[in-house]
Amino acid sequence: MNILVTGGAGYIGSHTCIALLEAGHQVVIADDFSNSDEKALEAIGTITGKDFKFYQVNVARFHRLEKAFTEQKIDGVIHFAGFKAVGESVENPLDYYANNLKSTITLLKLCRKYKVQQFVFSSSATVYGDGEVPFVETQNLKPATNPYGETKVMNEKILKDYAKANPEFAVILLRYFNPVGAHPSGLIGEHPRGIPNNLMPYITQVAKGLRDQLYVFGDDYDTVDGTGVRDYIHVMDLAEGHVQAMEHLQKGWDVVNLGTGKGTSVLELVRAFEKVNEIEVPYSIAPRREGDIALCYADTQKAQRVLGWRAKRNVEDMCRDAWQFEKNNRHEGQ
Ligand code: WQD
């Protein structure tokens, strides 16, 4: 299949392009480089040895994006493009609603015009809010704790309603838990600009000496050791889950968790990282972060039943691959 991957130069998008190309699909990437750069595109080519098409475009721009639909025969879409920083979304809610919703609506208008009926959407476990764990796809969603999470809930609704109005359309909403790690080559990985919001890139930058210590946001949660528990999933497992989703699409809409089903605390992740990479990660306990929840991990039965997919890589693999990328990666302008 010829798959349009929006945000395909980004962290999860680029790893997914590798998995698609290695599974024998063709890839068209649309990305505006607002949170990525051409180094990821070079790495995709180097790692796979395969060609792909690229359009530097903001997905919300109808006529600019239409070029990809008129010049390429698109069979399906995997939609990653969107702003994704929780804290930033609280400061700039209008930018988040405008960009994240307009991108999806524009894309669907083009799918309708060019009769593209296969769609996989990058959603997030954040839609579950502070609900009952393990999170299962059928449970009621709690209000998201930030505008970023709200845009995921709203995009899921837009896609469900579009699928109801267009019976030939097939969409799977993939709810990711906490993607971490990197391709084992060390050529591609998570490279946040500025101070990392997320835990793993912060740990790798401390290990590299770019930051003096990790601040653990609270150790008084009702968890195994008081620190936040999350379902970390290797980005390559996540990428392979997208290939399975694209290949298992059925008419209508469906929603599937992509997680490991295993919860790991902040301190457990730090210790695993130190052990696997034989390196120290100094840390201190800091106050809780606004909007954080104590526990978040997936019920993974549906992914196995519907996609024939389950995560294969463990926390040690995630720590090893994340560190491998950090060591290889030149950090400009910290
Ligand atoms: C994990 C744990 C923190 C940083 C968010 C989004 C989610 C997805 C992934 C986009 C928590 C603790 C973190 C630090 C810390 N994003 N922590 N010190 O918040 O679970 O999920 O990112 O799709 O939608 O909500 O991920 O990595 O920020 O935090 O102690 O410097 O690490 O409190 O318990 P989170 P995270």
mmCIF file of C-alpha atoms and ligand atoms in Angstrom:
data_model
loop_
_atom_site.group_PDB
_atom_site.id
_atom_site.type_symbol
_atom_site.label_atom_id
_atom_site.label_comp_id
_atom_site.label_asym_id
_atom_site.label_seq_id
_atom_site.Cartn_x
_atom_site.Cartn_y
_atom_site.Cartn_z
ATOM 1 C CA MET A 1 0.000 0.000 0.000
ATOM 2 C CA ASN A 2 1.046 3.612 -0.594
ATOM 3 C CA ILE A 3 0.686 5.268 2.821
ATOM 4 C CA LEU A 4 0.632 9.014 3.509
ATOM 5 C CA VAL A 5 2.303 9.534 6.899
ATOM 6 C CA THR A 6 1.617 13.006 8.297
ATOM 7 C CA GLY A 7 4.251 14.034 10.853
ATOM 8 C CA GLY A 8 6.425 11.293 9.373
ATOM 9 C CA ALA A 9 9.658 13.124 10.261
ATOM 10 C CA GLY A 10 8.714 13.186 13.940
ATOM 11 C CA TYR A 11 9.725 10.771 16.686
ATOM 12 C CA ILE A 12 6.979 8.116 16.345
ATOM 13 C CA GLY A 13 6.246 8.956 12.702
ATOM 14 C CA SER A 14 9.803 8.345 11.506
ATOM 15 C CA HIS A 15 10.040 4.995 13.303
ATOM 16 C CA THR A 16 6.692 4.025 11.776
ATOM 17 C CA CYS A 17 7.940 4.931 8.285
ATOM 18 C CA ILE A 18 10.857 2.537 8.831
ATOM 19 C CA ALA A 19 8.472 -0.264 9.861
ATOM 20 C CA LEU A 20 6.157 0.433 6.881
ATOM 21 C CA LEU A 21 9.026 0.427 4.363
ATOM 22 C CA GLU A 22 10.501 -2.737 5.867
ATOM 23 C CA ALA A 23 7.054 -4.386 5.619
ATOM 24 C CA GLY A 24 7.054 -3.660 1.869
ATOM 25 C CA HIS A 25 4.742 -0.628 1.816
ATOM 26 C CA GLN A 26 5.470 2.634 -0.011
ATOM 27 C CA VAL A 27 5.548 5.868 2.011
ATOM 28 C CA VAL A 28 4.712 9.535 1.336
ATOM 29 C CA ILE A 29 5.732 11.818 4.223
ATOM 30 C CA ALA A 30 4.050 15.174 4.884
ATOM 31 C CA ASP A 31 5.783 17.202 7.601
ATOM 32 C CA ASP A 32 6.371 20.926 8.210
ATOM 33 C CA PHE A 33 9.470 20.376 10.401
ATOM 34 C CA SER A 34 7.868 22.356 13.250
ATOM 35 C CA ASN A 35 9.050 19.674 15.680
ATOM 36 C CA SER A 36 11.424 17.609 13.523
ATOM 37 C CA ASP A 37 14.101 18.005 10.864
ATOM 38 C CA GLU A 38 15.522 16.498 7.668
ATOM 39 C CA LYS A 39 18.052 14.411 9.651
ATOM 40 C CA ALA A 40 15.194 11.994 10.402
ATOM 41 C CA LEU A 41 14.443 11.682 6.672
ATOM 42 C CA GLU A 42 18.095 10.890 5.934
ATOM 43 C CA ALA A 43 18.090 8.254 8.687
ATOM 44 C CA ILE A 44 14.942 6.575 7.286
ATOM 45 C CA GLY A 45 16.703 6.255 3.919
ATOM 46 C CA THR A 46 19.966 5.035 5.469
ATOM 47 C CA ILE A 47 18.305 2.465 7.725
ATOM 48 C CA THR A 48 15.925 1.013 5.121
ATOM 49 C CA GLY A 49 17.850 1.653 1.888
ATOM 50 C CA LYS A 50 14.497 2.531 0.353
ATOM 51 C CA ASP A 51 13.123 5.634 -1.347
ATOM 52 C CA PHE A 52 10.046 7.540 -0.263
ATOM 53 C CA LYS A 53 8.292 10.793 -1.235
ATOM 54 C CA PHE A 54 8.403 13.891 0.962
ATOM 55 C CA TYR A 55 6.260 17.052 1.068
ATOM 56 C CA GLN A 56 7.268 19.872 3.418
ATOM 57 C CA VAL A 57 3.800 21.086 4.312
ATOM 58 C CA ASN A 58 1.585 21.982 7.242
ATOM 59 C CA VAL A 59 -1.246 19.443 7.111
ATOM 60 C CA ALA A 60 -3.837 22.124 7.932
ATOM 61 C CA ARG A 61 -3.097 23.875 4.590
ATOM 62 C CA PHE A 62 -5.628 22.270 2.187
ATOM 63 C CA HIS A 63 -4.222 23.388 -1.181
ATOM 64 C CA ARG A 64 -0.589 22.735 -0.190
ATOM 65 C CA LEU A 65 -1.399 19.262 1.094
ATOM 66 C CA GLU A 66 -3.638 18.516 -1.916
ATOM 67 C CA LYS A 67 -0.462 18.349 -4.033
ATOM 68 C CA ALA A 68 0.429 15.056 -2.330
ATOM 69 C CA PHE A 69 -2.991 13.634 -3.244
ATOM 70 C CA THR A 70 -2.857 14.762 -6.880
ATOM 71 C CA GLU A 71 0.743 13.677 -7.457
ATOM 72 C CA GLN A 72 0.678 10.378 -5.530
ATOM 73 C CA LYS A 73 -1.855 7.544 -5.503
ATOM 74 C CA ILE A 74 -2.589 7.431 -1.757
ATOM 75 C CA ASP A 75 -4.142 4.160 -0.472
ATOM 76 C CA GLY A 76 -4.154 4.996 3.238
ATOM 77 C CA VAL A 77 -3.195 7.605 5.828
ATOM 78 C CA ILE A 78 -1.452 7.416 9.192
ATOM 79 C CA HIS A 79 -2.007 10.759 10.908
ATOM 80 C CA PHE A 80 0.605 11.817 13.484
ATOM 81 C CA ALA A 81 0.983 15.535 12.676
ATOM 82 C CA GLY A 82 -0.005 17.734 15.611
ATOM 83 C CA PHE A 83 1.326 19.702 18.548
ATOM 84 C CA LYS A 84 1.921 17.389 21.512
ATOM 85 C CA ALA A 85 3.426 19.160 24.525
ATOM 86 C CA VAL A 86 1.054 18.976 27.486
ATOM 87 C CA GLY A 87 2.408 22.042 29.345
ATOM 88 C CA GLU A 88 2.571 24.154 26.153
ATOM 89 C CA SER A 89 -1.069 23.305 25.420
ATOM 90 C CA VAL A 90 -2.111 24.813 28.762
ATOM 91 C CA GLU A 91 -0.293 28.080 27.874
ATOM 92 C CA ASN A 92 -1.458 28.191 24.210
ATOM 93 C CA PRO A 93 -4.832 26.401 24.010
ATOM 94 C CA LEU A 94 -5.966 28.246 20.844
ATOM 95 C CA ASP A 95 -2.854 27.177 18.882
ATOM 96 C CA TYR A 96 -3.482 23.573 19.954
ATOM 97 C CA TYR A 97 -7.197 23.498 19.064
ATOM 98 C CA ALA A 98 -6.625 25.337 15.775
ATOM 99 C CA ASN A 99 -3.686 23.236 14.622
ATOM 100 C CA ASN A 100 -4.634 19.793 15.888
ATOM 101 C CA LEU A 101 -8.302 19.922 14.837
ATOM 102 C CA LYS A 102 -7.846 21.774 11.545
ATOM 103 C CA SER A 103 -5.179 19.271 10.465
ATOM 104 C CA THR A 104 -7.526 16.333 10.939
ATOM 105 C CA ILE A 105 -10.499 18.051 9.276
ATOM 106 C CA THR A 106 -8.381 19.160 6.304
ATOM 107 C CA LEU A 107 -7.001 15.658 5.909
ATOM 108 C CA LEU A 108 -10.489 14.111 5.981
ATOM 109 C CA LYS A 109 -11.750 16.577 3.354
ATOM 110 C CA LEU A 110 -8.907 15.470 1.094
ATOM 111 C CA CYS A 111 -9.597 11.781 1.859
ATOM 112 C CA ARG A 112 -13.220 12.365 0.834
ATOM 113 C CA LYS A 113 -12.237 14.200 -2.356
ATOM 114 C CA TYR A 114 -9.675 11.554 -3.387
ATOM 115 C CA LYS A 115 -11.617 8.532 -2.053
ATOM 116 C CA VAL A 116 -8.982 7.445 0.478
ATOM 117 C CA GLN A 117 -10.803 5.070 2.812
ATOM 118 C CA GLN A 118 -8.051 3.684 5.113
ATOM 119 C CA PHE A 119 -7.057 5.767 8.134
ATOM 120 C CA VAL A 120 -5.020 5.178 11.304
ATOM 121 C CA PHE A 121 -5.022 7.935 13.928
ATOM 122 C CA SER A 122 -2.364 8.638 16.539
ATOM 123 C CA SER A 123 -4.334 9.007 19.753
ATOM 124 C CA SER A 124 -3.116 8.793 23.340
ATOM 125 C CA ALA A 125 -3.806 7.203 26.725
ATOM 126 C CA THR A 126 -4.176 10.753 27.959
ATOM 127 C CA VAL A 127 -7.829 10.520 26.839
ATOM 128 C CA TYR A 128 -8.495 8.171 29.779
ATOM 129 C CA GLY A 129 -7.755 10.949 32.248
ATOM 130 C CA ASP A 130 -7.374 9.793 35.855
ATOM 131 C CA GLY A 131 -9.470 6.672 35.300
ATOM 132 C CA GLU A 132 -9.445 3.080 36.622
ATOM 133 C CA VAL A 133 -6.336 1.071 35.586
ATOM 134 C CA PRO A 134 -5.615 -0.991 33.565
ATOM 135 C CA PHE A 135 -7.212 1.301 30.965
ATOM 136 C CA VAL A 136 -9.533 -0.608 28.637
ATOM 137 C CA GLU A 137 -10.896 0.756 25.365
ATOM 138 C CA THR A 138 -14.556 0.441 26.431
ATOM 139 C CA GLN A 139 -14.277 2.474 29.627
ATOM 140 C CA ASN A 140 -15.784 5.929 29.855
ATOM 141 C CA LEU A 141 -13.297 8.693 29.191
ATOM 142 C CA LYS A 142 -12.684 11.206 31.952
ATOM 143 C CA PRO A 143 -12.181 14.885 31.032
ATOM 144 C CA ALA A 144 -8.597 15.280 29.804
ATOM 145 C CA THR A 145 -6.395 17.283 32.183
ATOM 146 C CA ASN A 146 -5.095 19.616 29.440
ATOM 147 C CA PRO A 147 -5.988 21.066 25.990
ATOM 148 C CA TYR A 148 -3.575 18.672 24.256
ATOM 149 C CA GLY A 149 -5.530 15.726 25.682
ATOM 150 C CA GLU A 150 -8.804 17.417 24.740
ATOM 151 C CA THR A 151 -7.687 17.687 21.108
ATOM 152 C CA LYS A 152 -7.128 13.920 21.110
ATOM 153 C CA VAL A 153 -10.642 13.326 22.499
ATOM 154 C CA MET A 154 -12.129 15.716 19.934
ATOM 155 C CA ASN A 155 -10.198 14.222 17.027
ATOM 156 C CA GLU A 156 -11.437 10.763 18.026
ATOM 157 C CA LYS A 157 -15.021 12.095 17.889
ATOM 158 C CA ILE A 158 -14.456 13.784 14.511
ATOM 159 C CA LEU A 159 -13.137 10.509 13.071
ATOM 160 C CA LYS A 160 -15.975 8.429 14.559
ATOM 161 C CA ASP A 161 -18.619 10.793 13.153
ATOM 162 C CA TYR A 162 -16.918 10.882 9.749
ATOM 163 C CA ALA A 163 -16.838 7.051 9.702
ATOM 164 C CA LYS A 164 -20.552 6.915 10.567
ATOM 165 C CA ALA A 165 -21.333 9.298 7.706
ATOM 166 C CA ASN A 166 -19.097 7.412 5.244
ATOM 167 C CA PRO A 167 -19.753 3.636 5.520
ATOM 168 C CA GLU A 168 -16.874 2.699 3.195
ATOM 169 C CA PHE A 169 -14.375 4.455 5.500
ATOM 170 C CA ALA A 170 -12.193 2.396 7.865
ATOM 171 C CA VAL A 171 -10.389 4.016 10.812
ATOM 172 C CA ILE A 172 -8.500 2.703 13.848
ATOM 173 C CA LEU A 173 -7.780 5.082 16.732
ATOM 174 C CA LEU A 174 -4.524 3.955 18.400
ATOM 175 C CA ARG A 175 -4.175 5.045 22.032
ATOM 176 C CA TYR A 176 -0.465 5.082 22.869
ATOM 177 C CA PHE A 177 0.859 4.845 26.383
ATOM 178 C CA ASN A 178 4.393 6.169 26.947
ATOM 179 C CA PRO A 179 6.577 5.776 23.848
ATOM 180 C CA VAL A 180 10.307 5.658 24.649
ATOM 181 C CA GLY A 181 13.538 4.283 23.200
ATOM 182 C CA ALA A 182 14.938 4.468 19.670
ATOM 183 C CA HIS A 183 15.782 2.412 16.619
ATOM 184 C CA PRO A 184 18.680 0.070 17.601
ATOM 185 C CA SER A 185 20.916 1.660 14.945
ATOM 186 C CA GLY A 186 21.168 4.787 17.131
ATOM 187 C CA LEU A 187 20.592 6.893 13.993
ATOM 188 C CA ILE A 188 17.100 7.997 14.940
ATOM 189 C CA GLY A 189 15.309 8.675 18.222
ATOM 190 C CA GLU A 190 13.576 11.152 20.502
ATOM 191 C CA HIS A 191 15.274 14.534 20.215
ATOM 192 C CA PRO A 192 13.118 17.124 21.986
ATOM 193 C CA ARG A 193 14.008 20.793 21.486
ATOM 194 C CA GLY A 194 14.939 22.660 24.689
ATOM 195 C CA ILE A 195 14.257 21.151 28.110
ATOM 196 C CA PRO A 196 12.629 17.718 27.692
ATOM 197 C CA ASN A 197 9.082 17.470 29.066
ATOM 198 C CA ASN A 198 9.201 13.684 29.084
ATOM 199 C CA LEU A 199 11.078 11.435 31.514
ATOM 200 C CA MET A 200 13.280 9.282 29.275
ATOM 201 C CA PRO A 201 14.934 12.065 27.241
ATOM 202 C CA TYR A 202 15.541 13.920 30.504
ATOM 203 C CA ILE A 203 17.242 10.812 31.956
ATOM 204 C CA THR A 204 19.451 10.381 28.873
ATOM 205 C CA GLN A 205 20.492 14.053 28.955
ATOM 206 C CA VAL A 206 21.425 13.752 32.657
ATOM 207 C CA ALA A 207 23.403 10.596 31.871
ATOM 208 C CA LYS A 208 25.225 12.484 29.123
ATOM 209 C CA GLY A 209 26.024 15.351 31.504
ATOM 210 C CA LEU A 210 23.862 17.879 29.643
ATOM 211 C CA ARG A 211 21.762 18.365 32.816
ATOM 212 C CA ASP A 212 23.002 18.078 36.393
ATOM 213 C CA GLN A 213 20.241 15.886 37.795
ATOM 214 C CA LEU A 214 16.773 14.457 37.254
ATOM 215 C CA TYR A 215 13.925 16.013 39.240
ATOM 216 C CA VAL A 216 11.445 13.316 40.265
ATOM 217 C CA PHE A 217 8.012 14.957 40.301
ATOM 218 C CA GLY A 218 6.653 13.676 43.601
ATOM 219 C CA ASP A 219 7.244 10.538 45.658
ATOM 220 C CA ASP A 220 3.985 10.582 47.614
ATOM 221 C CA TYR A 221 1.651 8.939 45.101
ATOM 222 C CA ASP A 222 -0.201 5.771 46.066
ATOM 223 C CA THR A 223 2.154 3.558 44.015
ATOM 224 C CA VAL A 224 4.822 0.891 44.589
ATOM 225 C CA ASP A 225 7.447 3.466 45.638
ATOM 226 C CA GLY A 226 5.468 6.708 45.699
ATOM 227 C CA THR A 227 6.593 7.844 42.230
ATOM 228 C CA GLY A 228 4.434 7.957 39.081
ATOM 229 C CA VAL A 229 3.796 4.654 37.292
ATOM 230 C CA ARG A 230 3.526 4.528 33.500
ATOM 231 C CA ASP A 231 3.268 1.925 30.732
ATOM 232 C CA TYR A 232 6.467 2.555 28.750
ATOM 233 C CA ILE A 233 6.424 1.061 25.266
ATOM 234 C CA HIS A 234 9.382 0.777 22.893
ATOM 235 C CA VAL A 235 8.885 3.076 19.906
ATOM 236 C CA MET A 236 9.711 0.195 17.526
ATOM 237 C CA ASP A 237 6.912 -1.916 19.069
ATOM 238 C CA LEU A 238 4.640 1.066 18.609
ATOM 239 C CA ALA A 239 5.749 1.461 14.971
ATOM 240 C CA GLU A 240 5.069 -2.201 14.243
ATOM 241 C CA GLY A 241 1.638 -1.804 15.845
ATOM 242 C CA HIS A 242 0.822 0.828 13.217
ATOM 243 C CA VAL A 243 1.715 -1.531 10.386
ATOM 244 C CA GLN A 244 -0.542 -4.187 11.938
ATOM 245 C CA ALA A 245 -3.334 -1.627 12.331
ATOM 246 C CA MET A 246 -3.073 -0.493 8.683
ATOM 247 C CA GLU A 247 -3.143 -4.121 7.536
ATOM 248 C CA HIS A 248 -6.120 -5.062 9.763
ATOM 249 C CA LEU A 249 -8.438 -2.142 9.013
ATOM 250 C CA GLN A 250 -12.142 -3.005 8.743
ATOM 251 C CA LYS A 251 -14.932 -0.664 7.538
ATOM 252 C CA GLY A 252 -16.208 1.524 10.372
ATOM 253 C CA TRP A 253 -14.220 2.738 13.357
ATOM 254 C CA ASP A 254 -12.372 0.940 16.111
ATOM 255 C CA VAL A 255 -10.111 1.944 19.014
ATOM 256 C CA VAL A 256 -7.100 -0.022 20.303
ATOM 257 C CA ASN A 257 -4.569 0.495 23.121
ATOM 258 C CA LEU A 258 -0.882 0.197 22.241
ATOM 259 C CA GLY A 259 0.941 -0.521 25.490
ATOM 260 C CA THR A 260 2.758 -3.370 27.243
ATOM 261 C CA GLY A 261 0.242 -3.778 30.082
ATOM 262 C CA LYS A 262 3.130 -3.345 32.549
ATOM 263 C CA GLY A 263 3.518 -0.344 34.864
ATOM 264 C CA THR A 264 6.984 1.002 35.723
ATOM 265 C CA SER A 265 7.637 3.733 38.318
ATOM 266 C CA VAL A 266 9.984 6.672 37.764
ATOM 267 C CA LEU A 267 12.558 5.227 40.188
ATOM 268 C CA GLU A 268 12.253 1.732 38.682
ATOM 269 C CA LEU A 269 12.996 3.235 35.240
ATOM 270 C CA VAL A 270 15.979 5.173 36.594
ATOM 271 C CA ARG A 271 17.385 2.026 38.210
ATOM 272 C CA ALA A 272 16.846 -0.043 35.052
ATOM 273 C CA PHE A 273 18.594 2.646 32.989
ATOM 274 C CA GLU A 274 21.571 2.772 35.386
ATOM 275 C CA LYS A 275 21.900 -1.026 35.450
ATOM 276 C CA VAL A 276 21.625 -1.639 31.693
ATOM 277 C CA ASN A 277 23.941 1.202 30.721
ATOM 278 C CA GLU A 278 26.268 1.017 33.752
ATOM 279 C CA ILE A 279 25.931 4.727 34.328
ATOM 280 C CA GLU A 280 24.691 6.909 37.190
ATOM 281 C CA VAL A 281 21.647 9.146 36.979
ATOM 282 C CA PRO A 282 21.662 11.571 39.937
ATOM 283 C CA TYR A 283 18.186 12.696 40.994
ATOM 284 C CA SER A 284 16.317 14.548 43.694
ATOM 285 C CA ILE A 285 12.673 14.534 44.699
ATOM 286 C CA ALA A 286 10.741 17.626 43.562
ATOM 287 C CA PRO A 287 7.091 18.662 44.027
ATOM 288 C CA ARG A 288 4.391 16.930 41.976
ATOM 289 C CA ARG A 289 3.795 18.269 38.423
ATOM 290 C CA GLU A 290 0.390 19.847 37.775
ATOM 291 C CA GLY A 291 -1.890 17.480 35.834
ATOM 292 C CA ASP A 292 0.102 14.294 36.474
ATOM 293 C CA ILE A 293 -1.765 11.133 37.516
ATOM 294 C CA ALA A 294 -0.406 8.349 39.726
ATOM 295 C CA LEU A 295 -1.065 5.264 37.617
ATOM 296 C CA CYS A 296 -1.372 4.714 33.868
ATOM 297 C CA TYR A 297 -1.039 1.367 32.141
ATOM 298 C CA ALA A 298 -2.899 -0.524 29.409
ATOM 299 C CA ASP A 299 -5.191 -3.491 29.107
ATOM 300 C CA THR A 300 -3.606 -5.081 26.020
ATOM 301 C CA GLN A 301 -6.074 -7.883 25.217
ATOM 302 C CA LYS A 302 -7.830 -6.078 22.373
ATOM 303 C CA ALA A 303 -4.592 -5.279 20.515
ATOM 304 C CA GLN A 304 -3.739 -8.972 20.531
ATOM 305 C CA ARG A 305 -7.272 -9.989 19.479
ATOM 306 C CA VAL A 306 -7.914 -7.369 16.786
ATOM 307 C CA LEU A 307 -4.395 -6.645 15.474
ATOM 308 C CA GLY A 308 -2.575 -9.858 16.341
ATOM 309 C CA TRP A 309 -0.005 -7.523 17.947
ATOM 310 C CA ARG A 310 1.727 -7.336 21.285
ATOM 311 C CA ALA A 311 4.796 -5.476 22.514
ATOM 312 C CA LYS A 312 7.951 -7.624 22.342
ATOM 313 C CA ARG A 313 10.640 -5.332 23.773
ATOM 314 C CA ASN A 314 11.168 -4.826 27.530
ATOM 315 C CA VAL A 315 12.231 -1.868 29.710
ATOM 316 C CA GLU A 316 15.899 -2.850 29.446
ATOM 317 C CA ASP A 317 15.689 -2.710 25.618
ATOM 318 C CA MET A 318 14.067 0.723 25.888
ATOM 319 C CA CYS A 319 16.817 2.020 28.211
ATOM 320 C CA ARG A 320 19.615 0.573 26.071
ATOM 321 C CA ASP A 321 18.283 1.963 22.790
ATOM 322 C CA ALA A 322 17.438 5.376 24.246
ATOM 323 C CA TRP A 323 20.978 5.717 25.595
ATOM 324 C CA GLN A 324 22.526 4.482 22.316
ATOM 325 C CA PHE A 325 20.739 7.297 20.439
ATOM 326 C CA GLU A 326 21.641 9.945 23.016
ATOM 327 C CA LYS A 327 25.323 8.992 22.829
ATOM 328 C CA ASN A 328 25.276 9.297 19.019
ATOM 329 C CA ASN A 329 23.225 12.456 18.941
ATOM 330 C CA ARG A 330 24.859 15.876 18.763
ATOM 331 C CA HIS A 331 22.747 18.216 20.910
ATOM 332 C CA GLU A 332 22.769 21.670 19.325
ATOM 333 C CA GLY A 333 21.738 24.652 21.426
ATOM 334 C CA GLN A 334 20.723 23.203 24.743
HETATM 335 C C1 WQD B 1 6.252 10.156 32.993
HETATM 336 C C2 WQD B 1 6.455 10.110 34.495
HETATM 337 C C3 WQD B 1 6.171 12.217 35.596
HETATM 338 C C4 WQD B 1 9.667 14.134 33.698
HETATM 339 C C5 WQD B 1 2.913 12.539 28.480
HETATM 340 C C6 WQD B 1 1.633 12.852 27.763
HETATM 341 C C7 WQD B 1 1.260 11.688 26.881
HETATM 342 C C8 WQD B 1 2.400 11.385 25.949
HETATM 343 C C9 WQD B 1 3.645 11.042 26.770
HETATM 344 C C10 WQD B 1 2.219 12.566 23.873
HETATM 345 C C11 WQD B 1 5.441 10.923 35.275
HETATM 346 C C12 WQD B 1 7.609 11.748 35.725
HETATM 347 C C13 WQD B 1 8.670 13.237 34.052
HETATM 348 C C14 WQD B 1 10.627 14.548 34.671
HETATM 349 C C15 WQD B 1 9.555 13.139 36.296
HETATM 350 N N1 WQD B 1 2.663 12.486 25.107
HETATM 351 N N2 WQD B 1 8.625 12.748 35.343
HETATM 352 N N3 WQD B 1 10.529 14.034 35.936
HETATM 353 O O1 WQD B 1 3.211 12.742 31.494
HETATM 354 O O2 WQD B 1 3.021 10.185 31.483
HETATM 355 O O3 WQD B 1 2.706 11.454 29.359
HETATM 356 O O4 WQD B 1 3.931 12.210 27.579
HETATM 357 O O5 WQD B 1 1.501 11.794 23.279
HETATM 358 O O6 WQD B 1 0.118 12.042 26.140
HETATM 359 O O7 WQD B 1 0.622 13.019 28.726
HETATM 360 O O8 WQD B 1 4.971 11.306 30.365
HETATM 361 O O9 WQD B 1 7.418 11.266 30.437
HETATM 362 O O10 WQD B 1 6.232 13.445 30.990
HETATM 363 O O11 WQD B 1 6.152 11.541 32.612
HETATM 364 O O12 WQD B 1 9.503 12.701 37.449
HETATM 365 O O13 WQD B 1 11.554 15.371 34.409
HETATM 366 O O14 WQD B 1 7.725 10.677 34.810
HETATM 367 O O15 WQD B 1 5.715 12.800 36.811
HETATM 368 O O16 WQD B 1 5.139 10.226 36.476
HETATM 369 P P1 WQD B 1 3.434 11.445 30.809
HETATM 370 P P2 WQD B 1 6.259 11.946 31.059
#
